[in-house]
Amino acid sequence: MEETKQTIKKKKGKAGGETRAGGGAEMPAGPKLKVAKAQGAAETDLRMKELLDRVVERTQAKKADAKPVIEAMLALLGETLAEGRGFNLAPLGKLSINRTAEKGPNRVVVAKLRQKLTPGTQDTEDSDGAPD
């Protein structure tokens, strides 16, 4: 994967500070975000078949037993997102919904997923990442 730098579009607010592109709270000036660019979706996206195979391999469950459980879990996660709710599921992480939009027959959800860098490490932050 090729790593490139991408910046968030910013505009000047009334007080001269930077605000988010859609308006709202002032953002402090900070470093540019590093975003990994994928070569192609077929190479990087996890598909249902691969997910099922990896779960079966990891749990030693039968494929016929694992498939309905995985499908039900994904359906519940999708319904949760459709309701506009985030979730905090270890070890996946905490997902916060930033905004949603209905575009034609599709729903677009813009979200932030916060994950721990190394599993099992303790830090002084709560599950939402804010210091005490």
Short mmCIF file of C-alpha atoms in Angstrom, two decimals:
data_model
loop_
_atom_site.label_atom_id
_atom_site.label_comp_id
_atom_site.label_asym_id
_atom_site.label_seq_id
_atom_site.Cartn_x
_atom_site.Cartn_y
_atom_site.Cartn_z
CA MET A 1 0.00 0.00 0.00
CA GLU A 2 1.18 3.49 -0.76
CA GLU A 3 0.94 5.96 2.09
CA THR A 4 0.02 9.52 1.19
CA LYS A 5 -0.83 12.65 3.13
CA GLN A 6 -4.33 14.03 2.87
CA THR A 7 -5.63 17.14 4.58
CA ILE A 8 -9.11 17.93 5.77
CA LYS A 9 -10.60 20.90 3.91
CA LYS A 10 -10.88 23.84 6.26
CA LYS A 11 -12.35 27.30 6.04
CA LYS A 12 -11.86 30.41 8.11
CA GLY A 13 -14.47 31.13 10.78
CA LYS A 14 -15.59 34.55 12.01
CA ALA A 15 -12.92 34.68 14.72
CA GLY A 16 -10.18 33.79 12.23
CA GLY A 17 -9.84 30.22 13.55
CA GLU A 18 -10.33 27.20 11.36
CA THR A 19 -13.65 25.39 11.38
CA ARG A 20 -14.81 22.10 9.97
CA ALA A 21 -15.80 22.18 6.31
CA GLY A 22 -19.49 21.86 7.20
CA GLY A 23 -19.33 24.61 9.83
CA GLY A 24 -19.42 23.96 13.51
CA ALA A 25 -16.78 23.97 16.22
CA GLU A 26 -13.37 25.48 15.80
CA MET A 27 -10.56 23.03 14.99
CA PRO A 28 -7.04 23.51 16.28
CA ALA A 29 -4.32 23.62 13.67
CA GLY A 30 -2.63 20.25 13.69
CA PRO A 31 -0.58 17.81 11.69
CA LYS A 32 -1.78 16.44 8.40
CA LEU A 33 -3.53 13.08 8.54
CA LYS A 34 -1.79 10.10 6.99
CA VAL A 35 -4.20 8.04 4.92
CA ALA A 36 -3.27 4.72 3.36
CA LYS A 37 -4.47 4.56 -0.24
CA ALA A 38 -5.60 1.16 -1.46
CA GLN A 39 -4.66 -0.07 -4.91
CA GLY A 40 -8.05 -1.72 -5.54
CA ALA A 41 -11.12 -2.72 -3.60
CA ALA A 42 -10.81 -6.37 -4.60
CA GLU A 43 -7.40 -6.58 -2.92
CA THR A 44 -8.25 -4.86 0.36
CA ASP A 45 -11.93 -5.25 1.25
CA LEU A 46 -12.93 -8.10 3.53
CA ARG A 47 -15.77 -10.03 1.92
CA MET A 48 -18.29 -12.36 3.55
CA LYS A 49 -16.61 -15.53 2.25
CA GLU A 50 -13.20 -14.55 3.63
CA LEU A 51 -14.74 -13.44 6.95
CA LEU A 52 -16.56 -16.75 7.28
CA ASP A 53 -13.43 -18.75 6.41
CA ARG A 54 -11.30 -16.84 8.91
CA VAL A 55 -13.86 -17.19 11.72
CA VAL A 56 -14.18 -20.93 11.06
CA GLU A 57 -10.39 -21.29 11.07
CA ARG A 58 -9.99 -19.29 14.29
CA THR A 59 -12.85 -20.91 16.24
CA GLN A 60 -12.76 -24.43 14.78
CA ALA A 61 -16.57 -24.18 14.44
CA LYS A 62 -18.42 -25.78 11.55
CA LYS A 63 -19.11 -23.45 8.65
CA ALA A 64 -22.83 -24.30 8.79
CA ASP A 65 -22.92 -23.26 12.47
CA ALA A 66 -20.85 -20.09 12.09
CA LYS A 67 -22.59 -18.61 9.02
CA PRO A 68 -25.99 -17.78 10.60
CA VAL A 69 -24.29 -16.29 13.67
CA ILE A 70 -22.03 -14.05 11.55
CA GLU A 71 -24.94 -12.99 9.33
CA ALA A 72 -27.09 -12.12 12.38
CA MET A 73 -24.23 -10.13 13.96
CA LEU A 74 -23.62 -8.15 10.76
CA ALA A 75 -27.36 -7.49 10.39
CA LEU A 76 -27.51 -6.14 13.96
CA LEU A 77 -24.49 -3.90 13.37
CA GLY A 78 -26.11 -2.60 10.17
CA GLU A 79 -29.40 -1.90 11.98
CA THR A 80 -27.51 -0.08 14.75
CA LEU A 81 -25.80 2.15 12.18
CA ALA A 82 -29.12 2.76 10.40
CA GLU A 83 -30.57 4.00 13.71
CA GLY A 84 -27.73 6.51 13.94
CA ARG A 85 -26.19 4.82 16.96
CA GLY A 86 -22.50 4.17 17.46
CA PHE A 87 -21.09 1.24 19.38
CA ASN A 88 -18.22 0.29 21.65
CA LEU A 89 -17.29 -3.34 21.04
CA ALA A 90 -13.90 -4.60 22.16
CA PRO A 91 -11.66 -5.56 20.41
CA LEU A 92 -13.20 -3.87 17.34
CA GLY A 93 -13.19 -0.47 19.00
CA LYS A 94 -15.50 2.49 19.49
CA LEU A 95 -17.45 3.68 16.46
CA SER A 96 -18.97 7.17 16.53
CA ILE A 97 -21.34 8.38 13.83
CA ASN A 98 -20.36 11.78 12.44
CA ARG A 99 -23.17 12.18 9.89
CA THR A 100 -25.53 10.21 7.67
CA ALA A 101 -27.22 11.03 4.38
CA GLU A 102 -29.78 9.35 2.16
CA LYS A 103 -28.57 9.40 -1.46
CA GLY A 104 -30.93 7.67 -3.83
CA PRO A 105 -31.42 4.05 -2.75
CA ASN A 106 -28.35 4.19 -0.48
CA ARG A 107 -27.52 5.46 2.99
CA VAL A 108 -24.10 7.05 3.41
CA VAL A 109 -22.68 6.88 6.94
CA VAL A 110 -19.58 8.87 7.84
CA ALA A 111 -18.12 7.49 11.04
CA LYS A 112 -14.98 7.45 13.15
CA LEU A 113 -13.58 4.20 14.52
CA ARG A 114 -11.14 4.43 17.41
CA GLN A 115 -9.06 1.33 18.11
CA LYS A 116 -6.32 0.57 20.58
CA LEU A 117 -2.94 0.20 18.89
CA THR A 118 -1.86 -2.80 20.93
CA PRO A 119 -4.46 -5.16 22.38
CA GLY A 120 -4.45 -5.59 26.15
CA THR A 121 -2.60 -2.38 27.04
CA GLN A 122 -3.98 -0.21 29.80
CA ASP A 123 -3.91 3.56 29.57
CA THR A 124 -5.35 6.45 31.54
CA GLU A 125 -8.17 7.13 29.09
CA ASP A 126 -11.79 6.02 29.24
CA SER A 127 -13.30 3.90 26.49
CA ASP A 128 -14.22 7.07 24.59
CA GLY A 129 -10.58 8.14 24.44
CA ALA A 130 -11.04 11.29 26.52
CA PRO A 131 -8.66 11.74 29.44
CA ASP A 132 -10.17 11.71 32.96
#
